[in-house]
Coordinates of N, CA, C and O and ligand atoms in Angstrom, one line a residue:
N23 N -12.0 17.4 4.4 CA -12.3 16.2 4.1 C -13.6 14.8 4.7 O -13.7 15.8 5.7
A24 N -14.4 15.1 3.8 CA -15.9 14.5 4.6 C -16.4 13.0 4.1 O -16.5 12.7 2.9
Q25 N -16.0 12.3 5.1 CA -16.0 10.7 4.7 C -17.6 11.2 4.6 O -18.8 10.6 4.9
L26 N -17.8 10.0 3.3 CA -19.1 9.3 3.1 C -19.2 8.0 3.3 O -18.2 7.4 2.2
D27 N -20.8 7.0 3.6 CA -20.6 6.0 3.8 C -21.5 5.4 2.5 O -22.5 6.4 2.2
Y28 N -20.9 4.7 1.4 CA -21.9 3.5 1.1 C -21.9 2.4 1.1 O -21.5 1.7 1.7
P29 N -23.1 2.6 0.3 CA -23.4 0.4 0.4 C -22.3 -0.7 0.2 O -21.1 0.6 -0.8
S30 N -21.0 -1.2 1.5 CA -20.5 -2.2 1.0 C -20.7 -2.5 -0.2 O -21.8 -3.3 -0.7
N31 N -19.3 -3.4 -0.8 CA -19.4 -3.8 -2.2 C -18.4 -4.7 -2.5 O -16.6 -4.1 -2.1
R32 N -18.2 -5.9 -2.6 CA -17.1 -6.2 -3.0 C -15.9 -5.7 -4.4 O -16.7 -6.6 -4.7
L33 N -15.2 -6.4 -4.3 CA -14.6 -5.6 -5.3 C -13.1 -6.8 -6.2 O -13.6 -7.1 -7.3
A34 N -12.6 -7.1 -5.0 CA -11.4 -9.2 -5.2 C -11.3 -9.0 -3.8 O -11.6 -9.4 -2.9
N35 N -10.5 -10.5 -4.3 CA -9.6 -10.7 -3.5 C -8.6 -10.2 -3.7 O -7.5 -10.5 -4.5
I36 N -7.7 -10.1 -2.4 CA -6.4 -9.7 -2.2 C -5.2 -11.2 -3.0 O -4.4 -10.2 -3.6
A37 N -5.9 -12.2 -3.1 CA -5.2 -13.3 -4.3 C -5.6 -12.5 -5.5 O -3.9 -12.5 -7.0
D38 N -5.5 -11.8 -5.9 CA -5.8 -11.5 -7.5 C -5.3 -10.2 -7.8 O -5.1 -9.0 -9.5
L39 N -4.2 -9.9 -6.9 CA -3.9 -8.0 -7.0 C -2.3 -8.9 -6.4 O -1.6 -9.4 -6.4
A40 N -1.7 -7.8 -7.6 CA 0.2 -8.5 -7.8 C 0.2 -6.8 -7.4 O -0.2 -5.6 -7.9
V41 N 1.8 -6.3 -7.0 CA 2.1 -4.7 -6.2 C 1.8 -4.2 -7.6 O 3.1 -5.3 -8.5
N42 N 1.3 -3.4 -7.9 CA 1.6 -1.5 -8.3 C 1.5 -2.0 -10.1 O 1.4 -1.2 -11.0
E43 N -0.1 -3.4 -10.0 CA -0.3 -3.2 -10.9 C -2.1 -3.3 -10.3 O -2.8 -4.0 -9.9
P44 N -2.1 -1.8 -10.8 CA -4.0 -1.3 -10.6 C -5.2 -2.1 -11.3 O -4.7 -2.6 -12.3
M45 N -5.9 -2.3 -10.4 CA -7.4 -3.0 -11.1 C -8.4 -2.2 -11.6 O -8.7 -1.6 -10.5
D46 N -8.6 -2.0 -12.6 CA -10.2 -1.6 -12.8 C -11.1 -2.3 -12.1 O -11.4 -3.0 -12.4
I47 N -12.0 -1.2 -10.8 CA -13.5 -1.0 -10.5 C -14.5 -0.4 -11.2 O -14.2 1.0 -11.5
E48 N -15.4 -0.1 -10.4 CA -17.0 0.4 -9.9 C -17.4 0.8 -9.1 O -17.5 -0.4 -8.4
Y49 N -16.7 1.4 -8.3 CA -17.8 1.6 -6.9 C -18.2 3.5 -6.5 O -17.2 4.6 -7.0
P50 N -19.2 3.7 -6.1 CA -19.8 2.0 -5.3 C -21.1 2.6 -6.5 O -21.9 1.7 -6.8
D51 N -21.2 2.5 -7.8 CA -21.6 2.8 -9.2 C -21.2 2.3 -10.1 O -20.0 3.4 -10.7
A52 N -21.5 1.6 -10.9 CA -21.5 1.7 -13.0 C -21.0 3.4 -13.5 O -19.9 3.7 -14.1
D53 N -21.0 4.1 -12.6 CA -20.7 5.7 -13.2 C -20.1 6.3 -12.8 O -19.2 7.3 -12.5
S54 N -18.7 5.5 -11.8 CA -18.1 6.0 -11.0 C -16.4 5.1 -11.1 O -16.3 4.0 -10.6
P55 N -15.8 4.8 -11.9 CA -14.9 4.2 -11.9 C -13.9 4.9 -11.5 O -13.7 5.8 -10.2
G56 N -12.7 3.8 -10.5 CA -11.9 3.5 -10.0 C -10.4 2.9 -10.3 O -10.6 2.0 -11.1
I57 N -10.1 2.8 -9.2 CA -8.7 1.4 -9.4 C -8.7 1.0 -8.4 O -8.7 1.3 -6.8
L58 N -8.5 -0.2 -8.2 CA -7.9 -1.0 -6.7 C -6.7 -1.7 -6.6 O -6.0 -1.9 -8.1
L59 N -6.0 -0.9 -5.5 CA -4.2 -1.2 -6.2 C -3.1 -1.7 -4.9 O -3.4 -1.4 -3.6
K60 N -2.4 -3.0 -4.5 CA -1.6 -2.5 -4.5 C -0.3 -2.4 -4.4 O -0.2 -2.9 -4.9
L61 N 0.0 -2.0 -3.1 CA 1.5 -0.8 -3.3 C 2.9 -2.0 -2.0 O 1.9 -2.7 -1.5
G62 N 3.5 -1.7 -2.2 CA 4.8 -2.3 -2.2 C 5.0 -2.3 -0.6 O 6.0 -3.1 -0.1
E63 N 4.3 -1.0 0.3 CA 4.8 -1.0 1.7 C 3.4 -0.4 2.3 O 2.2 -0.6 1.0
A64 N 3.4 -0.1 3.3 CA 2.2 0.1 4.7 C 1.7 1.5 3.7 O 2.9 2.6 3.2
V65 N 0.5 1.9 3.7 CA 0.4 3.2 3.7 C -0.7 3.7 4.3 O -1.3 3.0 4.6
E66 N -1.0 5.3 4.1 CA -2.5 5.9 4.7 C -3.4 5.4 3.9 O -3.7 5.4 3.2
G67 N -4.5 5.1 5.2 CA -5.7 4.3 4.6 C -5.3 2.8 4.1 O -6.4 2.3 3.6
G68 N -4.8 2.3 4.2 CA -3.9 1.3 3.6 C -4.9 -0.1 4.7 O -4.7 -0.5 5.0
A69 N -5.4 -0.9 4.3 CA -6.1 -2.3 4.4 C -5.2 -3.4 3.3 O -4.5 -4.0 3.6
G70 N -6.2 -4.3 4.9 CA -4.9 -5.3 4.5 C -4.5 -6.3 5.7 O -3.3 -5.0 6.0
P71 N -3.9 -7.5 6.3 CA -3.2 -7.6 6.9 C -1.5 -6.9 6.6 O -1.0 -6.3 7.6
D72 N -1.7 -6.3 5.7 CA 0.0 -5.6 5.2 C 0.2 -3.5 5.3 O 0.9 -3.6 5.0
G73 N -1.7 -4.0 5.0 CA -2.1 -2.2 5.3 C -1.5 -1.7 4.0 O -1.1 -0.3 3.8
N74 N -1.8 -2.7 2.4 CA -0.8 -1.7 1.8 C -1.8 -1.9 0.6 O -1.4 -1.2 -0.9
I75 N -3.4 -1.9 0.7 CA -4.7 -2.1 -0.3 C -5.0 -0.7 -0.8 O -5.6 -0.2 0.5
V76 N -5.3 -0.4 -1.8 CA -5.7 1.0 -1.4 C -7.1 1.3 -2.4 O -6.5 0.3 -3.7
A77 N -7.8 2.2 -2.3 CA -8.8 2.5 -4.1 C -9.4 3.2 -4.0 O -9.3 4.2 -3.2
Y78 N -8.5 4.2 -5.3 CA -9.1 5.3 -5.7 C -10.0 5.4 -6.5 O -10.6 5.0 -7.7
S79 N -11.0 7.2 -6.8 CA -11.7 7.3 -7.7 C -10.7 7.3 -9.2 O -9.7 8.0 -8.9
V80 N -11.4 7.6 -9.8 CA -10.1 7.7 -11.4 C -10.8 8.8 -12.2 O -11.4 9.2 -12.7
L81 N -11.8 9.6 -11.7 CA -12.3 11.3 -11.5 C -11.3 11.9 -11.5 O -11.8 12.4 -10.6
C82 N -11.0 12.8 -12.7 CA -10.7 14.1 -12.1 C -11.1 14.8 -10.7 O -12.6 15.6 -11.5
P83 N -10.8 15.4 -10.3 CA -12.1 16.2 -8.8 C -11.8 17.1 -9.9 O -13.1 18.2 -8.8
H84 N -11.2 18.1 -10.6 CA -11.3 19.7 -11.1 C -12.3 19.0 -11.7 O -13.0 19.4 -11.8
K85 N -12.5 18.5 -13.3 CA -12.9 18.6 -14.1 C -14.2 17.0 -15.1 O -14.4 17.5 -15.3
G86 N -13.4 16.1 -13.9 CA -13.9 14.7 -14.3 C -13.1 14.2 -14.9 O -13.3 13.0 -15.9
W87 N -11.7 14.4 -16.0 CA -11.4 13.7 -16.9 C -10.2 13.2 -16.2 O -10.6 12.1 -14.8
Y88 N -10.5 11.6 -16.3 CA -10.0 10.5 -16.3 C -8.6 10.5 -15.7 O -7.6 10.8 -17.1
L89 N -8.3 9.6 -14.7 CA -7.0 9.6 -15.0 C -6.0 8.6 -15.1 O -6.8 7.1 -14.8
T90 N -5.5 8.6 -15.4 CA -4.5 7.2 -15.9 C -3.1 7.3 -14.3 O -2.9 8.2 -13.4
Y91 N -2.9 5.3 -14.1 CA -2.1 5.9 -13.4 C -0.2 5.1 -13.6 O 0.0 4.5 -14.4
S92 N 1.1 6.1 -12.6 CA 1.8 5.6 -12.8 C 2.8 5.0 -12.0 O 3.0 5.2 -10.8
A93 N 2.6 3.8 -12.7 CA 3.5 2.5 -11.8 C 4.9 3.7 -11.4 O 5.4 2.9 -9.9
E94 N 6.1 4.3 -12.3 CA 6.9 5.1 -11.3 C 7.1 5.7 -10.1 O 7.6 5.3 -9.8
D95 N 5.8 6.6 -10.1 CA 5.8 7.3 -8.7 C 4.4 6.7 -8.5 O 4.3 8.2 -7.9
R96 N 4.5 5.7 -8.1 CA 2.3 5.8 -7.5 C 1.8 7.0 -8.0 O 1.6 7.1 -6.1
S97 N 1.6 7.6 -8.8 CA 1.1 8.7 -8.6 C -0.3 8.4 -9.3 O -0.6 7.6 -11.0
L98 N -1.6 9.6 -9.7 CA -2.7 9.0 -10.7 C -2.1 10.8 -11.5 O -2.3 12.0 -10.3
N99 N -2.4 10.7 -12.8 CA -2.0 12.2 -13.4 C -3.6 12.2 -14.2 O -4.0 11.4 -14.9
C100 N -3.9 13.5 -14.6 CA -4.6 13.8 -15.1 C -4.8 14.1 -16.5 O -2.8 15.4 -16.7
P101 N -4.9 13.8 -17.6 CA -4.5 14.3 -19.1 C -4.9 15.7 -19.5 O -4.6 16.6 -20.6
G102 N -6.0 16.3 -18.6 CA -6.6 17.1 -18.9 C -6.6 18.2 -18.6 O -5.6 19.1 -19.2
H103 N -5.4 18.5 -17.7 CA -5.0 20.2 -17.2 C -3.7 19.5 -16.5 O -3.4 20.8 -15.4
F104 N -4.1 18.6 -15.6 CA -2.0 18.0 -15.5 C -2.1 18.1 -13.7 O -0.5 18.3 -13.6
S105 N -3.6 17.7 -12.7 CA -3.1 17.5 -11.9 C -2.7 16.3 -11.6 O -2.4 15.3 -12.2
R106 N -1.8 16.2 -10.2 CA -1.6 14.7 -9.7 C -1.9 14.6 -8.9 O -1.8 15.5 -7.7
F107 N -1.8 13.0 -8.1 CA -2.4 12.9 -7.2 C -1.2 11.7 -6.6 O -1.0 11.1 -7.4
D108 N -0.9 11.6 -5.4 CA -0.1 10.9 -4.7 C -1.1 9.5 -4.1 O -1.8 9.3 -3.4
A109 N -1.0 8.7 -4.5 CA -1.5 7.1 -4.5 C -1.2 6.4 -2.7 O -1.8 5.6 -2.0
E110 N 0.1 6.9 -2.4 CA 0.6 6.4 -1.2 C 0.3 7.5 0.2 O 1.0 7.0 1.1
V111 N -0.2 8.3 -0.3 CA -0.3 9.3 0.9 C -2.1 9.7 0.5 O -2.5 11.0 0.5
G112 N -3.1 8.8 0.6 CA -4.9 8.9 0.3 C -5.3 10.2 -0.2 O -5.9 10.4 -0.5
G113 N -4.3 10.1 -1.7 CA -4.6 11.2 -2.8 C -4.0 12.3 -2.9 O -5.2 12.9 -3.1
Q114 N -3.6 13.0 -1.8 CA -3.2 14.3 -1.8 C -2.7 14.4 -3.1 O -1.8 14.1 -3.4
Q115 N -3.8 15.4 -2.6 CA -2.8 16.0 -4.6 C -1.4 16.6 -4.8 O -1.0 17.8 -3.7
I116 N -0.4 16.6 -5.6 CA 0.8 17.3 -5.9 C 0.9 18.1 -6.2 O 1.6 19.1 -6.0
W117 N 0.1 18.5 -7.6 CA 0.2 18.6 -8.8 C -1.3 19.5 -8.4 O -2.1 18.8 -9.4
G118 N -1.8 21.0 -8.9 CA -2.9 21.0 -10.2 C -3.4 22.1 -9.7 O -3.8 22.8 -8.8
H119 N -5.2 21.9 -10.2 CA -6.0 22.9 -10.3 C -6.8 22.6 -9.3 O -8.3 23.2 -9.7
A120 N -7.1 21.3 -9.1 CA -8.5 20.2 -7.9 C -8.1 21.1 -7.3 O -7.1 22.0 -6.1
T121 N -9.4 21.6 -6.4 CA -9.4 22.0 -4.8 C -9.9 21.1 -3.5 O -9.5 21.4 -2.3
Q122 N -9.8 19.5 -4.5 CA -10.4 19.0 -3.6 C -8.9 17.6 -3.9 O -8.5 17.2 -5.0
N123 N -9.0 16.9 -2.4 CA -7.8 15.6 -2.6 C -8.9 14.7 -4.1 O -9.7 14.6 -3.5
L124 N -8.3 13.5 -4.0 CA -8.7 12.5 -4.6 C -10.0 11.8 -3.9 O -9.0 11.1 -2.6
P125 N -11.0 11.4 -4.3 CA -11.8 10.4 -3.3 C -10.5 9.2 -3.3 O -10.6 8.2 -4.0
Q126 N -10.5 8.9 -1.6 CA -10.4 7.6 -1.5 C -11.2 6.6 -1.1 O -11.9 7.6 -0.2
F127 N -11.5 5.1 -1.6 CA -12.5 4.7 -1.0 C -12.2 3.9 -0.3 O -11.0 3.1 0.7
T128 N -13.0 4.0 1.1 CA -12.2 3.1 2.2 C -12.4 1.5 2.1 O -13.6 1.5 1.6
L129 N -11.6 0.6 2.3 CA -12.3 -0.4 2.0 C -12.1 -0.8 4.2 O -11.7 -0.9 5.0
R130 N -12.4 -2.3 3.1 CA -12.3 -3.8 4.5 C -12.1 -4.8 3.4 O -12.2 -5.6 2.6
V131 N -11.1 -5.4 4.3 CA -11.0 -6.5 3.8 C -10.8 -8.3 4.7 O -10.9 -7.9 6.3
D132 N -11.9 -9.1 4.4 CA -12.8 -9.6 6.1 C -11.0 -10.8 5.7 O -10.1 -11.2 5.0
A133 N -11.7 -12.8 6.1 CA -10.5 -13.3 6.5 C -10.3 -14.0 5.4 O -9.7 -14.2 5.7
K134 N -11.1 -14.1 4.7 CA -11.5 -15.2 3.5 C -10.2 -13.7 2.5 O -9.9 -14.0 1.7
G135 N -9.6 -12.6 2.6 CA -9.2 -11.8 1.9 C -9.9 -11.1 0.8 O -8.9 -10.4 -0.2
D136 N -11.5 -11.7 1.3 CA -12.2 -10.7 -0.4 C -12.1 -9.4 0.9 O -12.1 -8.8 1.8
I137 N -11.8 -8.0 -0.3 CA -12.1 -7.0 -0.3 C -13.0 -6.0 -0.9 O -13.8 -6.4 -1.0
Y138 N -13.6 -5.4 0.3 CA -14.8 -4.8 0.3 C -15.1 -3.0 0.2 O -14.4 -2.2 1.1
A139 N -15.6 -2.5 -0.8 CA -15.0 -0.8 -0.4 C -17.0 -0.5 -0.1 O -17.8 -1.5 0.2
E140 N -15.8 0.6 1.2 CA -17.8 0.8 1.7 C -17.9 2.1 2.5 O -19.0 2.1 3.2
G141 N -16.8 2.8 1.3 CA -17.1 4.5 1.7 C -16.5 5.8 1.1 O -16.0 4.4 0.1
C142 N -16.6 6.3 1.1 CA -15.1 7.3 0.0 C -14.8 8.4 0.5 O -15.5 9.0 2.1
S143 N -13.3 9.0 0.9 CA -13.4 9.9 1.6 C -13.4 11.7 1.1 O -13.8 12.4 2.2
D144 N -13.9 12.0 0.0 CA -14.7 12.4 -0.4 C -15.8 12.6 -1.1 O -16.0 11.4 -2.2
L145 N -16.3 13.5 -1.6 CA -17.4 13.7 -3.3 C -16.7 13.3 -4.4 O -14.9 13.8 -4.3
I146 N -17.1 12.6 -5.3 CA -16.9 11.9 -5.9 C -17.1 13.3 -7.4 O -18.0 13.5 -7.3
F147 N -16.8 13.6 -8.5 CA -16.5 14.0 -9.2 C -17.6 14.2 -9.2 O -18.3 13.3 -10.2
G148 N -18.7 15.0 -9.6 CA -20.0 15.2 -10.3 C -21.3 14.7 -9.6 O -22.8 15.1 -9.8
R149 N -21.1 14.4 -8.3 CA -21.7 14.4 -7.5 C -22.2 15.2 -6.1 O -21.2 15.7 -4.9
P150 N -23.1 16.2 -6.6 CA -23.8 17.3 -5.6 C -23.2 16.2 -4.3 O -23.5 17.6 -2.9
S151 N -23.6 15.2 -3.8 CA -23.5 15.0 -2.5 C -23.8 13.0 -2.3 O -23.6 12.5 -3.5
N152 N -24.1 12.6 -1.3 CA -23.7 11.3 -1.0 C -25.5 10.9 -1.3 O -26.1 10.5 -0.4
V153 N -25.6 11.2 -2.7 CA -26.5 9.6 -3.0 C -26.1 9.4 -4.3 O -25.1 9.2 -5.1
L154 N -26.8 7.8 -4.0 CA -26.3 7.5 -5.6 C -27.4 7.1 -7.0 O -28.2 7.4 -6.6
Ligands
FES218 FE1 -8.3 16.8 -14.7 FE2 -8.5 19.2 -14.5 S1 -9.6 17.3 -14.8 S2 -7.0 18.5 -13.6

Protein backbone atom coordinates (compact mmCIF):
# COMPACT_ATOMS: atom_id res chain seq x y z
CA ASN A 1 0.00 0.00 0.00
CA ALA A 2 1.77 3.10 -1.28
CA GLN A 3 0.01 6.41 -1.05
CA LEU A 4 0.34 8.37 -4.29
CA ASP A 5 -0.11 12.09 -4.56
CA TYR A 6 -1.90 13.44 -7.62
CA PRO A 7 -3.00 16.99 -8.38
CA SER A 8 -6.08 18.22 -6.53
CA ASN A 9 -9.26 17.99 -8.59
CA ARG A 10 -12.76 19.12 -7.67
CA LEU A 11 -15.14 16.19 -8.17
CA ALA A 12 -18.52 17.43 -6.91
CA ASN A 13 -20.27 19.03 -3.97
CA ILE A 14 -21.72 17.07 -1.06
CA ALA A 15 -25.15 18.35 -2.08
CA ASP A 16 -24.80 16.49 -5.39
CA LEU A 17 -24.64 13.09 -3.68
CA ALA A 18 -27.40 10.79 -2.47
CA VAL A 19 -26.66 7.91 -0.09
CA ASN A 20 -25.62 4.72 -1.87
CA GLU A 21 -25.92 6.23 -5.37
CA PRO A 22 -22.43 6.36 -6.91
CA MET A 23 -21.45 9.23 -9.18
CA ASP A 24 -19.12 8.52 -12.09
CA ILE A 25 -15.86 10.44 -11.92
CA GLU A 26 -12.48 10.51 -13.65
CA TYR A 27 -9.36 10.93 -11.55
CA PRO A 28 -6.55 11.85 -11.85
CA ASP A 29 -7.25 12.02 -15.59
CA ALA A 30 -9.71 10.88 -18.25
CA ASP A 31 -8.06 7.46 -18.50
CA SER A 32 -8.92 6.63 -14.92
CA PRO A 33 -12.64 6.13 -14.28
CA GLY A 34 -13.95 5.87 -10.77
CA ILE A 35 -16.93 6.43 -8.52
CA LEU A 36 -17.65 8.98 -5.84
CA LEU A 37 -19.95 7.55 -3.21
CA LYS A 38 -21.76 8.69 -0.08
CA LEU A 39 -22.33 5.84 2.33
CA GLY A 40 -24.85 5.64 5.14
CA GLU A 41 -22.29 5.83 7.93
CA ALA A 42 -18.70 6.79 8.67
CA VAL A 43 -16.17 4.41 7.09
CA GLU A 44 -12.43 3.93 6.69
CA GLY A 45 -10.96 6.74 4.63
CA GLY A 46 -14.32 8.50 4.60
CA ALA A 47 -14.25 12.27 4.08
CA GLY A 48 -16.67 15.07 4.91
CA PRO A 49 -18.42 16.10 8.12
CA ASP A 50 -19.95 12.63 8.48
CA GLY A 51 -16.86 10.67 7.39
CA ASN A 52 -18.96 8.79 4.86
CA ILE A 53 -17.76 9.97 1.45
CA VAL A 54 -15.38 7.72 -0.46
CA ALA A 55 -14.06 7.35 -3.97
CA TYR A 56 -12.53 4.41 -5.77
CA SER A 57 -11.04 3.47 -9.08
CA VAL A 58 -13.38 1.21 -11.07
CA LEU A 59 -10.55 -0.44 -12.97
CA CYS A 60 -10.08 -3.90 -11.49
CA PRO A 61 -6.53 -4.27 -10.13
CA HIS A 62 -6.38 -7.79 -11.61
CA LYS A 63 -6.62 -7.09 -15.34
CA GLY A 64 -8.42 -3.82 -15.66
CA TRP A 65 -12.02 -4.79 -16.33
CA TYR A 66 -14.61 -2.23 -15.30
CA LEU A 67 -16.12 -2.85 -11.88
CA THR A 68 -19.79 -2.33 -11.17
CA TYR A 69 -21.22 -1.13 -7.88
CA SER A 70 -23.66 -3.24 -5.90
CA ALA A 71 -25.82 -1.07 -3.65
CA GLU A 72 -27.07 -4.14 -1.77
CA ASP A 73 -23.77 -4.86 -0.06
CA ARG A 74 -21.74 -1.73 -0.93
CA SER A 75 -19.23 -3.71 -2.98
CA LEU A 76 -17.50 -3.27 -6.32
CA ASN A 77 -17.68 -6.34 -8.50
CA CYS A 78 -15.68 -7.48 -11.50
CA PRO A 79 -17.41 -9.17 -14.43
CA GLY A 80 -14.02 -10.44 -15.67
CA HIS A 81 -13.01 -12.97 -13.06
CA PHE A 82 -15.38 -12.05 -10.26
CA SER A 83 -13.12 -10.24 -7.83
CA ARG A 84 -15.07 -8.27 -5.23
CA PHE A 85 -14.04 -5.22 -3.21
CA ASP A 86 -15.63 -3.69 -0.12
CA ALA A 87 -16.45 0.03 -0.44
CA GLU A 88 -16.98 0.28 3.33
CA VAL A 89 -13.52 -1.05 4.21
CA GLY A 90 -11.12 0.97 2.09
CA GLY A 91 -11.53 -1.16 -1.03
CA GLN A 92 -10.39 -4.33 0.66
CA GLN A 93 -10.65 -7.36 -1.57
CA ILE A 94 -13.48 -9.63 -0.39
CA TRP A 95 -12.66 -12.36 -2.86
CA GLY A 96 -10.65 -12.71 -6.03
CA HIS A 97 -7.52 -12.70 -8.08
CA ALA A 98 -6.11 -9.26 -7.59
CA THR A 99 -2.88 -8.93 -5.67
CA GLN A 100 -3.79 -5.56 -4.23
CA ASN A 101 -6.85 -3.88 -2.82
CA LEU A 102 -8.88 -1.49 -4.90
CA PRO A 103 -7.22 1.94 -5.19
CA GLN A 104 -9.08 4.42 -3.01
CA PHE A 105 -8.89 8.10 -3.92
CA THR A 106 -7.93 10.44 -1.10
CA LEU A 107 -10.62 13.07 -0.60
CA ARG A 108 -10.80 16.48 1.05
CA VAL A 109 -14.03 18.38 1.65
CA ASP A 110 -13.87 22.14 2.12
CA ALA A 111 -16.16 24.43 4.13
CA LYS A 112 -18.50 24.87 1.14
CA GLY A 113 -18.93 21.12 0.77
CA ASP A 114 -16.82 20.91 -2.36
CA ILE A 115 -15.13 17.52 -2.64
CA TYR A 116 -11.59 17.30 -3.97
CA ALA A 117 -9.53 14.24 -4.83
CA GLU A 118 -5.84 14.63 -4.01
CA GLY A 119 -4.24 11.24 -4.23
CA CYS A 120 -4.68 7.51 -4.38
CA SER A 121 -4.00 4.63 -1.98
CA ASP A 122 -2.48 2.25 -4.52
CA LEU A 123 -1.43 2.11 -8.15
CA ILE A 124 -4.31 2.44 -10.58
CA PHE A 125 -4.48 -0.50 -12.97
CA GLY A 126 -2.10 -0.22 -15.91
CA ARG A 127 0.10 2.45 -14.37
CA PRO A 128 3.63 1.36 -13.59
CA SER A 129 4.24 4.38 -11.40
CA ASN A 130 2.87 7.66 -10.16
CA VAL A 131 2.74 9.43 -13.51
CA LEU A 132 -0.10 11.19 -15.28
FE1 LIG B 1 -11.21 -8.28 -12.41
FE2 LIG B 1 -9.80 -10.32 -13.35
S1 LIG B 1 -10.06 -8.35 -14.24
S2 LIG B 1 -10.94 -10.26 -11.54
